PDB file of C-alpha atoms in Angstrom:
ATOM      1  CA  TYR X   1      -7.519   2.744   5.997  1.00 81.00           C
ATOM      2  CA  TYR X   2      -9.056   6.014   6.155  1.00 83.00           C
ATOM      3  CA  ASN X   3     -10.911   5.229   9.965  1.00 89.00           C
ATOM      4  CA  ALA X   4      -7.895   3.177  10.665  1.00 92.00           C
ATOM      5  CA  MET X   5      -5.813   6.331  10.431  1.00 88.00           C
ATOM      6  CA  LYS X   6      -6.907   8.159  12.493  1.00 90.00           C
ATOM      7  CA  GLU X   7      -7.980   5.752  15.460  1.00 94.00           C
ATOM      8  CA  ASP X   8      -4.484   5.392  15.462  1.00 93.00           C
ATOM      9  CA  LEU X   9      -3.812   9.439  15.816  1.00 91.00           C
ATOM     10  CA  THR X  10      -6.026   9.769  18.625  1.00 93.00           C
ATOM     11  CA  TRP X  11      -4.199   6.797  20.400  1.00 95.00           C
ATOM     12  CA  LEU X  12      -1.016   8.221  20.266  1.00 93.00           C
ATOM     13  CA  GLY X  13      -3.100  10.567  21.718  1.00 94.00           C
ATOM     14  CA  ILE X  14      -2.192  13.626  18.502  1.00 91.00           C
ATOM     15  CA  LYS X  15      -4.747  15.668  17.667  1.00 90.00           C
ATOM     16  CA  TRP X  16      -5.346  17.773  14.454  1.00 87.00           C
ATOM     17  CA  ASP X  17      -6.249  20.728  13.127  1.00 87.00           C
ATOM     18  CA  LYS X  18      -7.080  20.367   9.751  1.00 88.00           C
ATOM     19  CA  GLU X  19      -8.285  17.588   8.261  1.00 89.00           C
ATOM     20  CA  VAL X  20      -6.778  16.399   4.476  1.00 90.00           C
ATOM     21  CA  ILE X  21      -8.612  13.940   1.678  1.00 91.00           C
ATOM     22  CA  ALA X  22      -6.878  13.457  -1.228  1.00 93.00           C
ATOM     23  CA  SER X  23      -9.407  12.093  -2.753  1.00 95.00           C
ATOM     24  CA  ASN X  24     -11.338  15.422  -2.405  1.00 96.00           C
ATOM     25  CA  ASP X  25      -8.827  16.857  -5.026  1.00 96.00           C
ATOM     26  CA  MET X  26      -9.038  15.137  -7.503  1.00 97.00           C
ATOM     27  CA  PRO X  27     -10.276  17.707 -10.365  1.00 97.00           C
ATOM     28  CA  ILE X  28      -6.180  19.388  -9.120  1.00 97.00           C
ATOM     29  CA  PHE X  29      -4.803  15.895  -9.934  1.00 98.00           C
ATOM     30  CA  TYR X  30      -6.145  15.640 -13.138  1.00 98.00           C
ATOM     31  CA  LYS X  31      -5.121  19.367 -13.945  1.00 98.00           C
ATOM     32  CA  TYR X  32      -1.837  18.369 -13.194  1.00 98.00           C
ATOM     33  CA  ALA X  33      -1.894  14.822 -15.194  1.00 98.00           C
ATOM     34  CA  GLU X  34      -3.274  16.386 -18.501  1.00 98.00           C
ATOM     35  CA  GLN X  35      -0.593  19.190 -18.161  1.00 98.00           C
ATOM     36  CA  LEU X  36       1.866  16.414 -17.975  1.00 98.00           C
ATOM     37  CA  VAL X  37       0.266  15.285 -21.203  1.00 98.00           C
ATOM     38  CA  LYS X  38       0.410  18.732 -22.808  1.00 98.00           C
ATOM     39  CA  GLU X  39       3.782  19.320 -22.369  1.00 98.00           C
ATOM     40  CA  GLY X  40       4.714  15.903 -23.471  1.00 98.00           C
ATOM     41  CA  ASN X  41       5.924  14.585 -20.010  1.00 98.00           C
ATOM     42  CA  ALA X  42       3.706  11.463 -20.000  1.00 98.00           C
ATOM     43  CA  TYR X  43       2.167   9.355 -22.191  1.00 98.00           C
ATOM     44  CA  VAL X  44      -1.075   6.985 -22.003  1.00 98.00           C
ATOM     45  CA  CYS X  45       0.320   3.237 -22.431  1.00 98.00           C
ATOM     46  CA  SER X  46      -2.136  -0.228 -23.337  1.00 98.00           C
ATOM     47  CA  CYS X  47       0.922  -2.096 -22.190  1.00 97.00           C
ATOM     48  CA  ASN X  48      -0.410  -4.714 -19.388  1.00 95.00           C
ATOM     49  CA  LYS X  49       1.774  -5.479 -16.199  1.00 94.00           C
ATOM     50  CA  GLU X  50       3.792  -8.051 -16.798  1.00 97.00           C
ATOM     51  CA  LYS X  51       4.976  -6.401 -20.326  1.00 97.00           C
ATOM     52  CA  MET X  52       5.399  -3.125 -18.383  1.00 97.00           C
ATOM     53  CA  LYS X  53       7.460  -4.805 -16.042  1.00 97.00           C
ATOM     54  CA  LYS X  54       9.483  -6.814 -18.173  1.00 98.00           C
ATOM     55  CA  LEU X  55      10.178  -3.606 -20.215  1.00 98.00           C
ATOM     56  CA  ARG X  56      11.005  -1.655 -16.920  1.00 97.00           C
ATOM     57  CA  GLU X  57      13.438  -4.560 -15.912  1.00 97.00           C
ATOM     58  CA  GLU X  58      15.086  -4.607 -19.655  1.00 97.00           C
ATOM     59  CA  MET X  59      15.200  -0.700 -18.886  1.00 97.00           C
ATOM     60  CA  LYS X  60      13.549  -0.361 -22.546  1.00 97.00           C
ATOM     61  CA  GLU X  61      11.216   1.592 -24.106  1.00 97.00           C
ATOM     62  CA  CYS X  62       7.385   0.321 -24.850  1.00 97.00           C
ATOM     63  CA  GLU X  63       5.947   1.764 -28.472  1.00 97.00           C
ATOM     64  CA  CYS X  64       3.373   3.516 -26.536  1.00 98.00           C
ATOM     65  CA  ARG X  65       5.823   6.062 -25.796  1.00 98.00           C
ATOM     66  CA  LYS X  66       6.574   7.188 -28.998  1.00 97.00           C
ATOM     67  CA  GLN X  67       2.745   8.321 -29.580  1.00 97.00           C
ATOM     68  CA  ASN X  68       2.697  12.418 -30.404  1.00 98.00           C
ATOM     69  CA  VAL X  69       1.197  14.449 -27.436  1.00 98.00           C
ATOM     70  CA  GLU X  70      -1.708  15.296 -29.661  1.00 98.00           C
ATOM     71  CA  LYS X  71      -2.650  11.230 -29.502  1.00 98.00           C
ATOM     72  CA  ASN X  72      -1.773  10.900 -26.349  1.00 98.00           C
ATOM     73  CA  LEU X  73      -4.111  14.210 -25.444  1.00 98.00           C
ATOM     74  CA  GLU X  74      -6.975  12.420 -27.020  1.00 98.00           C
ATOM     75  CA  GLU X  75      -6.332   9.392 -25.214  1.00 98.00           C
ATOM     76  CA  TRP X  76      -6.476  10.535 -21.677  1.00 98.00           C
ATOM     77  CA  LYS X  77      -9.399  12.449 -22.815  1.00 97.00           C
ATOM     78  CA  LYS X  78     -11.240   8.958 -23.571  1.00 97.00           C
ATOM     79  CA  ILE X  79     -10.326   7.723 -20.180  1.00 97.00           C
ATOM     80  CA  LEU X  80     -11.320  10.534 -18.777  1.00 95.00           C
ATOM     81  CA  HIS X  81     -15.190   9.518 -20.285  1.00 95.00           C
ATOM     82  CA  LYS X  82     -14.670   5.871 -19.268  1.00 94.00           C
ATOM     83  CA  LYS X  83     -14.039   4.331 -23.003  1.00 96.00           C
ATOM     84  CA  TYR X  84     -11.500   1.769 -21.220  1.00 97.00           C
ATOM     85  CA  LYS X  85     -11.956  -1.195 -19.065  1.00 96.00           C
ATOM     86  CA  GLU X  86      -9.705  -1.545 -15.908  1.00 95.00           C
ATOM     87  CA  GLY X  87      -6.481  -2.470 -16.794  1.00 94.00           C
ATOM     88  CA  GLU X  88      -6.588  -1.537 -20.007  1.00 97.00           C
ATOM     89  CA  LYS X  89      -4.881   1.737 -20.324  1.00 98.00           C
ATOM     90  CA  THR X  90      -2.832   3.786 -17.715  1.00 98.00           C
ATOM     91  CA  LEU X  91      -1.281   6.887 -17.904  1.00 98.00           C
ATOM     92  CA  ARG X  92       2.821   6.838 -17.296  1.00 98.00           C
ATOM     93  CA  LEU X  93       5.209   9.541 -16.679  1.00 98.00           C
ATOM     94  CA  LYS X  94       8.239   9.917 -18.731  1.00 98.00           C
ATOM     95  CA  GLY X  95      11.536   9.400 -16.409  1.00 97.00           C
ATOM     96  CA  ASN X  96      14.860   7.655 -17.467  1.00 97.00           C
ATOM     97  CA  MET X  97      14.607   4.419 -18.997  1.00 97.00           C
ATOM     98  CA  LYS X  98      18.387   3.689 -17.867  1.00 97.00           C
ATOM     99  CA  SER X  99      18.205   5.061 -14.549  1.00 97.00           C
ATOM    100  CA  LYS X 100      19.952   2.592 -12.103  1.00 97.00           C
ATOM    101  CA  ASN X 101      16.077   3.841  -9.617  1.00 97.00           C
ATOM    102  CA  GLY X 102      13.764   1.394 -11.123  1.00 96.00           C
ATOM    103  CA  ILE X 103      11.007   4.380 -10.041  1.00 96.00           C
ATOM    104  CA  MET X 104      12.390   6.116 -12.269  1.00 98.00           C
ATOM    105  CA  ARG X 105      11.689   4.086 -15.534  1.00 98.00           C
ATOM    106  CA  ASP X 106       8.743   5.485 -16.771  1.00 98.00           C
ATOM    107  CA  PRO X 107       5.901   5.288 -13.741  1.00 98.00           C
ATOM    108  CA  VAL X 108       2.147   4.597 -13.679  1.00 98.00           C
ATOM    109  CA  ILE X 109       1.120   7.841 -12.626  1.00 98.00           C
ATOM    110  CA  PHE X 110      -2.650   7.203 -12.984  1.00 98.00           C
ATOM    111  CA  ARG X 111      -5.287   3.827 -13.062  1.00 97.00           C
ATOM    112  CA  ILE X 112      -8.561   3.024 -14.148  1.00 97.00           C
ATOM    113  CA  SER X 113     -10.745   1.516 -11.244  1.00 96.00           C
ATOM    114  CA  TYR X 114     -14.522   1.562 -11.182  1.00 95.00           C
ATOM    115  CA  ARG X 115     -14.626   0.133  -8.361  1.00 94.00           C
ATOM    116  CA  LYS X 116     -16.898   2.284  -5.801  1.00 94.00           C
ATOM    117  CA  HIS X 117     -15.043   4.771  -3.385  1.00 93.00           C
ATOM    118  CA  PHE X 118     -15.570   4.991   0.248  1.00 92.00           C
ATOM    119  CA  ILE X 119     -16.006   8.341   0.379  1.00 92.00           C
ATOM    120  CA  GLN X 120     -16.210   9.495  -3.404  1.00 95.00           C
ATOM    121  CA  GLY X 121     -18.326   6.881  -4.909  1.00 93.00           C
ATOM    122  CA  ASN X 122     -18.474   6.110  -8.636  1.00 94.00           C
ATOM    123  CA  LYS X 123     -17.388  10.121  -9.208  1.00 95.00           C
ATOM    124  CA  TYR X 124     -13.657   9.127 -10.191  1.00 95.00           C
ATOM    125  CA  TYR X 125     -12.541   6.066 -12.178  1.00 94.00           C
ATOM    126  CA  ILE X 126      -9.003   7.048 -12.508  1.00 96.00           C
ATOM    127  CA  TRP X 127      -6.721   7.528  -9.554  1.00 97.00           C
ATOM    128  CA  PRO X 128      -4.001   8.795  -9.350  1.00 98.00           C
ATOM    129  CA  THR X 129      -1.058   6.642  -7.976  1.00 97.00           C
ATOM    130  CA  TYR X 130       1.207   7.344  -4.672  1.00 94.00           C
ATOM    131  CA  ASP X 131       3.260   8.325  -6.572  1.00 95.00           C
ATOM    132  CA  PHE X 132       1.717  11.280  -8.190  1.00 97.00           C
ATOM    133  CA  GLU X 133      -0.584  12.347  -5.256  1.00 96.00           C
ATOM    134  CA  ASN X 134       1.848  12.117  -2.257  1.00 94.00           C
ATOM    135  CA  PRO X 135       4.017  15.076  -4.124  1.00 95.00           C
ATOM    136  CA  ILE X 136       1.290  16.984  -4.492  1.00 96.00           C
ATOM    137  CA  GLU X 137      -1.265  16.810  -2.314  1.00 95.00           C
ATOM    138  CA  ASP X 138       2.332  18.174   0.323  1.00 92.00           C
ATOM    139  CA  SER X 139       2.573  20.778  -2.063  1.00 92.00           C
ATOM    140  CA  LEU X 140      -0.988  21.812  -1.978  1.00 90.00           C
ATOM    141  CA  GLU X 141      -1.022  21.584   1.776  1.00 88.00           C
ATOM    142  CA  LYS X 142       2.818  23.287   2.241  1.00 89.00           C
ATOM    143  CA  VAL X 143       4.303  21.187   3.858  1.00 89.00           C
ATOM    144  CA  THR X 144       7.625  21.865   4.205  1.00 91.00           C
ATOM    145  CA  HIS X 145       9.257  18.756   5.854  1.00 91.00           C
ATOM    146  CA  VAL X 146       8.729  15.424   4.918  1.00 90.00           C
ATOM    147  CA  ILE X 147       9.728  12.640   7.460  1.00 90.00           C
ATOM    148  CA  ARG X 148       9.319   9.095   6.563  1.00 90.00           C
ATOM    149  CA  SER X 149      10.789   5.792   6.690  1.00 90.00           C
ATOM    150  CA  LYS X 150      13.788   4.603   4.205  1.00 91.00           C
ATOM    151  CA  GLU X 151      11.498   1.823   2.544  1.00 89.00           C
ATOM    152  CA  PHE X 152      10.516   5.251   0.365  1.00 90.00           C
ATOM    153  CA  GLU X 153      13.740   6.698  -0.359  1.00 90.00           C
ATOM    154  CA  LEU X 154      14.042   5.900  -4.272  1.00 91.00           C
ATOM    155  CA  ARG X 155      10.403   7.305  -4.332  1.00 94.00           C
ATOM    156  CA  THR X 156      12.518  10.430  -3.235  1.00 94.00           C
ATOM    157  CA  GLU X 157      14.042  11.077  -7.004  1.00 95.00           C
ATOM    158  CA  MET X 158      10.450  10.961  -8.939  1.00 95.00           C
ATOM    159  CA  HIS X 159       8.810  12.934  -6.628  1.00 95.00           C
ATOM    160  CA  ASN X 160      11.220  15.585  -6.749  1.00 95.00           C
ATOM    161  CA  TYR X 161      11.083  14.796 -10.726  1.00 97.00           C
ATOM    162  CA  LEU X 162       7.412  14.633 -11.004  1.00 97.00           C
ATOM    163  CA  LEU X 163       7.582  18.627  -8.870  1.00 96.00           C
ATOM    164  CA  LYS X 164      10.033  20.019 -10.842  1.00 97.00           C
ATOM    165  CA  LEU X 165       8.202  19.287 -14.026  1.00 98.00           C
ATOM    166  CA  LEU X 166       4.777  20.862 -12.698  1.00 97.00           C
ATOM    167  CA  LYS X 167       7.228  24.028 -11.530  1.00 96.00           C
ATOM    168  CA  ILE X 168       6.215  23.151  -7.848  1.00 94.00           C
ATOM    169  CA  LYS X 169       7.852  23.786  -4.488  1.00 92.00           C
ATOM    170  CA  GLY X 170       8.281  20.524  -2.601  1.00 90.00           C
ATOM    171  CA  PRO X 171       9.065  19.742   1.203  1.00 92.00           C
ATOM    172  CA  ILE X 172      12.722  18.707   2.069  1.00 91.00           C
ATOM    173  CA  ILE X 173      12.195  15.233   2.560  1.00 91.00           C
ATOM    174  CA  LYS X 174      14.129  13.417   5.095  1.00 91.00           C
ATOM    175  CA  GLU X 175      14.218   9.368   5.826  1.00 91.00           C
ATOM    176  CA  ILE X 176      14.848   7.640   8.455  1.00 91.00           C
ATOM    177  CA  GLY X 177      15.707   4.628   9.335  1.00 85.00           C
TER     178      GLY X 177
END
C-alpha cells in the first residue's frame, strides 16, 4: 500500500512536505515496548489466536499475564533474538479484561513475522500492530489532531491508554461518520 497511498494523494492533488515511513522507527518502537515490559504493563504471551480470542470474549486473563517482569523481559529478549517461530509468541499490553470495549482486553502490540519487508528487508522480524505503532508515530511526528472514520472509534481509548502509560503527549482525536 506504500505506493498506492502516494498515488492516491497525488491524484487528490495533495502535496506533502515530509514523507514518514513508520518502519524506519523500529528501534524507537522496540524501546517503548521494552519500557512497557519493564514497568509491568506488557507481557509475552504464548497463547494461540483461538485461545486468545476465546479468553478475550469471556473477559478472562490468560496464564501468561501472571508472569513476572523478569520472565517477560527474558522472553522479550528471546523474541528479539529469533528464538521463536511466527505465531509462537506475541507481546500483549495489559489492558482491562473486564472492559466493555473489547479492544482494551490485553491487545496484541507486537507479532513475529519473518516475511521480507518491502523496505526493511529482513532487518526486523517482530512488528508492532497498528494499535501500538500509530499513536507512537503520531506523537513522534508532533501530530496535533487526527480525524478518522467512526470504525476506529473503539481504538481511541486504547491509543490514549498506551500513550498515558508511556508518558507521551498524544494528538486530539476526532471520529467522523
